Every structure is written in C-alpha cells, then in structure tokens.
Amino acid sequence: MARPRTPLLDRERIAATALQLVAEQGEFSVPQIARALGVQTASLYHHVDGRAGVVELVRELVSEGIAGEALALTPWDRALEEWARSYRAAFAAYPRAIPLLMTTPVRAPRVLAHYEHAVELLLAAGFPVERVMPLLTGLENLVLGSALDLAAPEAMWEPTPQTPLLAGALAAGGPGRADAAFDLALAGFLAYARALLGGTETGPA
C-alpha cells in the first residue's frame, strides 16, 4: 500500500487538534486527539512526550500571535506595553485554553524565549533582578485575566432597584468595558513600574 502523500500525524496536526478540542470543551485527552486524527493512541507518543508535551504544543500554537519583536522597541515601557497588548490578543482568541496553560509549567522553547527577552529588557532598563519576575508575573496575570474578560458578556452585572449607584455607574461606563478596564490596569501597571525606577523613566501611559 502506498504511503499517503500527507502524513496522518505530525506535531502541527496534534497541536491543532488539541487546541480545537480545548476551544470546544475546555480540555483534551490524548485518546481524543488520536480518535480525531484517525490513529492509534500509541502513535501519538512517537511525536510528543505524553499529555504534558501536547500542552506545550498548544501553548506554542496559541503564543504564535504574541509579537516577540515588540520587546526590541524603545523605550522599555513602550516595548512592554506593545508586548502585553499582543499577548492579550493572542490568548483572547482561545479563552478556554487559558486555565489549562496558566496551571501548567512553561517548557515550550519558543515561549521561554519570549520571557528571556522580557527579562533582558527589564534588566537593561535598570530593574533589580529580584523585581523582574514579580513584574512579569503581575503583567501576565493582568493580561490573561483581561483576555478571559474579553470572552465574558459585556454586561457582567444585573443591577436591581436596590443597587441604583451600580446601575448609574454601568450606564456611565458605556460600551467596551473589557478594553477600558485593560487600558486602565495596564496604565497603572506601567506607572508603578516606572516608579520603581525612581521616576526617571518616561513613556506612554
């Protein structure tokens, strides 16, 4: 029997199938991926290191939308802002993958490279090394929380006659609640980061 011209199985197909399952049901299993691809479960283990390996393939696929080149921009706060915005957009496209990826250690080389460059950026800007990971973790929490918020309903509160102040605040806020909240939080984060450098750095709020 002649071999198919297109391989039935490779890392790209495994990643895409796993991500589709996560997008549909918030989770995946290796047997589910095998069934979707029409192969035996054991065949997948020739391409990936078990479930953890599939998670990292999913992470790399989702992270393809992050603009790593933004970290080369100047000044450092502009670079961090542009990186954060692209990070949010990439993960907002797959909100059901966020809980899975946030609760597993990062091993994917291409994703680790993003963080290596982010660390380099902050060290070059003058941040003490002990401040770097709290800053990056805080930024990641902000970005991923906001990416999830983008998948939530625009109206997250249902005021009653007993909550007139809440109703008024919601009406005054207008549309684009998630984007406005992200802009505010990111501006606050960057202002705090600049303050850590003694107020000597300037850049976009």
mmCIF file of C-alpha atoms in Angstrom:
data_model
loop_
_atom_site.group_PDB
_atom_site.id
_atom_site.type_symbol
_atom_site.label_atom_id
_atom_site.label_comp_id
_atom_site.label_asym_id
_atom_site.label_seq_id
_atom_site.Cartn_x
_atom_site.Cartn_y
_atom_site.Cartn_z
ATOM 1 C CA MET A 1 0.000 0.000 0.000
ATOM 2 C CA ALA A 2 1.378 3.378 -0.977
ATOM 3 C CA ARG A 3 2.027 5.844 1.809
ATOM 4 C CA PRO A 4 -0.288 8.883 1.937
ATOM 5 C CA ARG A 5 1.278 11.996 0.459
ATOM 6 C CA THR A 6 0.239 13.995 3.529
ATOM 7 C CA PRO A 7 1.365 12.402 6.804
ATOM 8 C CA LEU A 8 -1.515 11.424 9.058
ATOM 9 C CA LEU A 9 0.408 12.548 12.096
ATOM 10 C CA ASP A 10 2.865 15.289 12.933
ATOM 11 C CA ARG A 11 3.328 17.749 15.770
ATOM 12 C CA GLU A 12 1.450 20.518 13.958
ATOM 13 C CA ARG A 13 -1.645 18.347 13.424
ATOM 14 C CA ILE A 14 -1.540 17.152 17.007
ATOM 15 C CA ALA A 15 -1.324 20.723 18.298
ATOM 16 C CA ALA A 16 -4.140 21.977 16.074
ATOM 17 C CA THR A 17 -6.414 19.085 17.046
ATOM 18 C CA ALA A 18 -5.710 19.506 20.755
ATOM 19 C CA LEU A 19 -6.381 23.246 20.541
ATOM 20 C CA GLN A 20 -9.649 22.620 18.719
ATOM 21 C CA LEU A 21 -10.734 20.235 21.475
ATOM 22 C CA VAL A 22 -9.794 22.781 24.131
ATOM 23 C CA ALA A 23 -11.687 25.503 22.278
ATOM 24 C CA GLU A 24 -14.775 23.272 22.144
ATOM 25 C CA GLN A 25 -14.732 21.692 25.586
ATOM 26 C CA GLY A 26 -12.014 23.381 27.651
ATOM 27 C CA GLU A 27 -9.920 20.227 27.877
ATOM 28 C CA PHE A 28 -8.485 17.371 25.849
ATOM 29 C CA SER A 29 -7.210 13.840 26.276
ATOM 30 C CA VAL A 30 -4.584 12.044 24.244
ATOM 31 C CA PRO A 31 -7.084 9.313 23.185
ATOM 32 C CA GLN A 32 -9.474 12.035 21.965
ATOM 33 C CA ILE A 33 -6.729 13.517 19.799
ATOM 34 C CA ALA A 34 -5.923 10.082 18.385
ATOM 35 C CA ARG A 35 -9.565 9.410 17.516
ATOM 36 C CA ALA A 36 -9.918 12.795 15.838
ATOM 37 C CA LEU A 37 -6.828 12.105 13.728
ATOM 38 C CA GLY A 38 -7.805 8.520 12.940
ATOM 39 C CA VAL A 39 -4.728 6.921 14.509
ATOM 40 C CA GLN A 40 -3.908 4.722 17.459
ATOM 41 C CA THR A 41 -3.208 6.475 20.749
ATOM 42 C CA ALA A 42 0.227 4.876 20.924
ATOM 43 C CA SER A 43 1.161 6.527 17.631
ATOM 44 C CA LEU A 44 0.995 9.973 19.229
ATOM 45 C CA TYR A 45 3.766 9.083 21.650
ATOM 46 C CA HIS A 46 6.206 8.853 18.756
ATOM 47 C CA HIS A 47 5.722 12.611 18.294
ATOM 48 C CA VAL A 48 5.039 14.064 21.751
ATOM 49 C CA ASP A 49 6.106 13.481 25.328
ATOM 50 C CA GLY A 50 2.688 12.467 26.635
ATOM 51 C CA ARG A 51 -0.035 14.876 27.718
ATOM 52 C CA ALA A 52 2.459 17.442 29.043
ATOM 53 C CA GLY A 53 4.088 17.545 25.628
ATOM 54 C CA VAL A 54 0.739 18.193 23.955
ATOM 55 C CA VAL A 55 0.033 21.046 26.384
ATOM 56 C CA GLU A 56 3.297 22.687 25.343
ATOM 57 C CA LEU A 57 2.406 22.281 21.662
ATOM 58 C CA VAL A 58 -0.885 24.029 22.393
ATOM 59 C CA ARG A 59 0.984 26.764 24.265
ATOM 60 C CA GLU A 60 3.292 27.353 21.324
ATOM 61 C CA LEU A 61 0.374 27.445 18.885
ATOM 62 C CA VAL A 62 -1.583 29.982 20.944
ATOM 63 C CA SER A 63 1.556 32.038 21.562
ATOM 64 C CA GLU A 64 2.315 32.407 17.855
ATOM 65 C CA GLY A 65 0.217 35.571 17.954
ATOM 66 C CA ILE A 66 2.443 37.261 20.543
ATOM 67 C CA ALA A 67 4.620 39.924 18.945
ATOM 68 C CA GLY A 68 8.031 38.980 20.260
ATOM 69 C CA GLU A 69 9.601 41.725 18.154
ATOM 70 C CA ALA A 70 7.802 44.276 20.344
ATOM 71 C CA LEU A 71 10.375 43.607 23.051
ATOM 72 C CA ALA A 72 13.014 45.234 20.828
ATOM 73 C CA LEU A 73 11.179 48.568 20.822
ATOM 74 C CA THR A 74 12.357 51.583 22.817
ATOM 75 C CA PRO A 75 11.879 52.825 25.431
ATOM 76 C CA TRP A 76 11.358 49.777 27.639
ATOM 77 C CA ASP A 77 7.839 50.763 28.730
ATOM 78 C CA ARG A 78 6.652 51.079 25.134
ATOM 79 C CA ALA A 79 8.133 47.647 24.420
ATOM 80 C CA LEU A 80 6.404 46.114 27.412
ATOM 81 C CA GLU A 81 3.071 47.729 26.538
ATOM 82 C CA GLU A 82 3.084 46.527 22.934
ATOM 83 C CA TRP A 83 4.132 43.031 24.008
ATOM 84 C CA ALA A 84 1.352 42.923 26.603
ATOM 85 C CA ARG A 85 -1.279 44.027 24.101
ATOM 86 C CA SER A 86 -0.261 41.375 21.574
ATOM 87 C CA TYR A 87 -0.091 38.758 24.363
ATOM 88 C CA ARG A 88 -3.662 39.607 25.377
ATOM 89 C CA ALA A 89 -4.920 39.441 21.789
ATOM 90 C CA ALA A 90 -3.265 36.070 21.178
ATOM 91 C CA PHE A 91 -4.807 34.450 24.244
ATOM 92 C CA ALA A 92 -8.173 36.197 23.864
ATOM 93 C CA ALA A 93 -8.573 34.213 20.630
ATOM 94 C CA TYR A 94 -8.564 30.991 22.704
ATOM 95 C CA PRO A 95 -10.021 31.875 26.109
ATOM 96 C CA ARG A 96 -10.782 28.278 27.067
ATOM 97 C CA ALA A 97 -7.091 27.438 26.759
ATOM 98 C CA ILE A 98 -6.124 29.997 29.393
ATOM 99 C CA PRO A 99 -6.958 27.938 32.536
ATOM 100 C CA LEU A 100 -5.093 24.957 31.075
ATOM 101 C CA LEU A 101 -1.979 26.944 30.182
ATOM 102 C CA MET A 102 -1.943 29.061 33.356
ATOM 103 C CA THR A 103 -1.836 25.998 35.601
ATOM 104 C CA THR A 104 0.956 24.038 33.913
ATOM 105 C CA PRO A 105 4.692 24.897 33.946
ATOM 106 C CA VAL A 106 6.041 26.557 30.814
ATOM 107 C CA ARG A 107 8.515 24.369 28.946
ATOM 108 C CA ALA A 108 7.952 25.347 25.308
ATOM 109 C CA PRO A 109 11.262 26.741 23.978
ATOM 110 C CA ARG A 110 9.711 29.460 21.827
ATOM 111 C CA VAL A 111 7.593 30.704 24.719
ATOM 112 C CA LEU A 112 10.532 30.621 27.123
ATOM 113 C CA ALA A 113 12.429 32.728 24.586
ATOM 114 C CA HIS A 114 9.778 35.453 24.932
ATOM 115 C CA TYR A 115 10.361 35.564 28.665
ATOM 116 C CA GLU A 116 14.126 35.502 28.262
ATOM 117 C CA HIS A 117 13.861 38.629 26.117
ATOM 118 C CA ALA A 118 11.430 40.248 28.552
ATOM 119 C CA VAL A 119 13.846 39.631 31.424
ATOM 120 C CA GLU A 120 16.683 41.052 29.330
ATOM 121 C CA LEU A 121 14.567 44.143 28.596
ATOM 122 C CA LEU A 122 13.824 44.844 32.257
ATOM 123 C CA LEU A 123 17.387 44.236 33.405
ATOM 124 C CA ALA A 124 18.697 46.562 30.703
ATOM 125 C CA ALA A 125 16.172 49.196 31.812
ATOM 126 C CA GLY A 126 17.719 49.101 35.278
ATOM 127 C CA PHE A 127 15.307 46.995 37.313
ATOM 128 C CA PRO A 128 16.908 44.998 40.141
ATOM 129 C CA VAL A 129 16.898 41.304 39.310
ATOM 130 C CA GLU A 130 14.693 40.492 42.314
ATOM 131 C CA ARG A 131 11.976 42.772 40.900
ATOM 132 C CA VAL A 132 11.900 41.229 37.441
ATOM 133 C CA MET A 133 9.788 38.104 37.975
ATOM 134 C CA PRO A 134 7.201 39.803 40.230
ATOM 135 C CA LEU A 135 6.772 42.404 37.489
ATOM 136 C CA LEU A 136 6.441 39.852 34.700
ATOM 137 C CA THR A 137 4.126 37.630 36.733
ATOM 138 C CA GLY A 138 1.958 40.597 37.615
ATOM 139 C CA LEU A 139 1.799 41.644 33.969
ATOM 140 C CA GLU A 140 0.936 38.108 32.905
ATOM 141 C CA ASN A 141 -1.884 37.949 35.470
ATOM 142 C CA LEU A 142 -3.234 41.256 34.182
ATOM 143 C CA VAL A 143 -3.024 40.186 30.542
ATOM 144 C CA LEU A 144 -4.548 36.726 30.949
ATOM 145 C CA GLY A 145 -7.273 37.914 33.289
ATOM 146 C CA SER A 146 -8.216 40.561 30.744
ATOM 147 C CA ALA A 147 -8.133 38.015 27.912
ATOM 148 C CA LEU A 148 -10.688 35.968 29.839
ATOM 149 C CA ASP A 149 -12.725 39.114 30.466
ATOM 150 C CA LEU A 150 -12.976 39.661 26.715
ATOM 151 C CA ALA A 151 -14.813 36.331 26.474
ATOM 152 C CA ALA A 152 -17.299 37.352 29.180
ATOM 153 C CA PRO A 153 -20.624 39.076 28.465
ATOM 154 C CA GLU A 154 -20.454 42.828 28.014
ATOM 155 C CA ALA A 155 -22.981 43.173 30.848
ATOM 156 C CA MET A 156 -21.456 41.298 33.788
ATOM 157 C CA TRP A 157 -23.737 42.874 36.419
ATOM 158 C CA GLU A 158 -27.511 42.878 36.531
ATOM 159 C CA PRO A 159 -28.455 45.751 38.827
ATOM 160 C CA THR A 160 -31.726 45.791 40.737
ATOM 161 C CA PRO A 161 -33.795 48.656 42.150
ATOM 162 C CA GLN A 162 -31.775 48.169 45.339
ATOM 163 C CA THR A 163 -28.480 48.959 43.531
ATOM 164 C CA PRO A 164 -29.096 52.346 41.841
ATOM 165 C CA LEU A 165 -25.487 53.508 42.201
ATOM 166 C CA LEU A 166 -24.244 50.405 40.408
ATOM 167 C CA ALA A 167 -26.807 50.929 37.643
ATOM 168 C CA GLY A 168 -25.681 54.515 37.200
ATOM 169 C CA ALA A 169 -22.002 53.591 37.090
ATOM 170 C CA LEU A 170 -22.664 50.887 34.498
ATOM 171 C CA ALA A 171 -24.619 53.268 32.308
ATOM 172 C CA ALA A 172 -21.927 55.931 32.550
ATOM 173 C CA GLY A 173 -19.193 53.484 31.619
ATOM 174 C CA GLY A 174 -20.575 52.869 28.150
ATOM 175 C CA PRO A 175 -19.546 50.042 25.803
ATOM 176 C CA GLY A 176 -16.126 48.420 25.635
ATOM 177 C CA ARG A 177 -15.985 47.568 29.328
ATOM 178 C CA ALA A 178 -13.215 44.967 29.000
ATOM 179 C CA ASP A 179 -10.987 47.133 26.812
ATOM 180 C CA ALA A 180 -11.393 50.163 29.060
ATOM 181 C CA ALA A 181 -10.566 48.099 32.131
ATOM 182 C CA PHE A 182 -7.470 46.670 30.457
ATOM 183 C CA ASP A 183 -6.242 50.097 29.369
ATOM 184 C CA LEU A 184 -6.663 51.400 32.915
ATOM 185 C CA ALA A 185 -4.951 48.418 34.535
ATOM 186 C CA LEU A 186 -2.058 48.424 32.066
ATOM 187 C CA ALA A 187 -1.529 52.160 32.544
ATOM 188 C CA GLY A 188 -1.470 51.626 36.308
ATOM 189 C CA PHE A 189 0.979 48.747 35.993
ATOM 190 C CA LEU A 190 3.356 50.774 33.814
ATOM 191 C CA ALA A 191 3.135 53.778 36.127
ATOM 192 C CA TYR A 192 4.052 51.564 39.069
ATOM 193 C CA ALA A 193 6.919 50.019 37.119
ATOM 194 C CA ARG A 194 8.273 53.460 36.245
ATOM 195 C CA ALA A 195 8.034 54.468 39.898
ATOM 196 C CA LEU A 196 10.241 51.508 40.811
ATOM 197 C CA LEU A 197 12.968 53.127 38.740
ATOM 198 C CA GLY A 198 12.720 56.280 40.811
ATOM 199 C CA GLY A 199 10.574 58.255 38.375
ATOM 200 C CA THR A 200 13.427 58.757 35.945
ATOM 201 C CA GLU A 201 11.857 56.847 33.062
ATOM 202 C CA THR A 202 9.173 58.251 30.802
ATOM 203 C CA GLY A 203 6.951 56.656 28.194
ATOM 204 C CA PRO A 204 3.366 56.051 27.157
ATOM 205 C CA ALA A 205 0.830 55.626 29.939
#
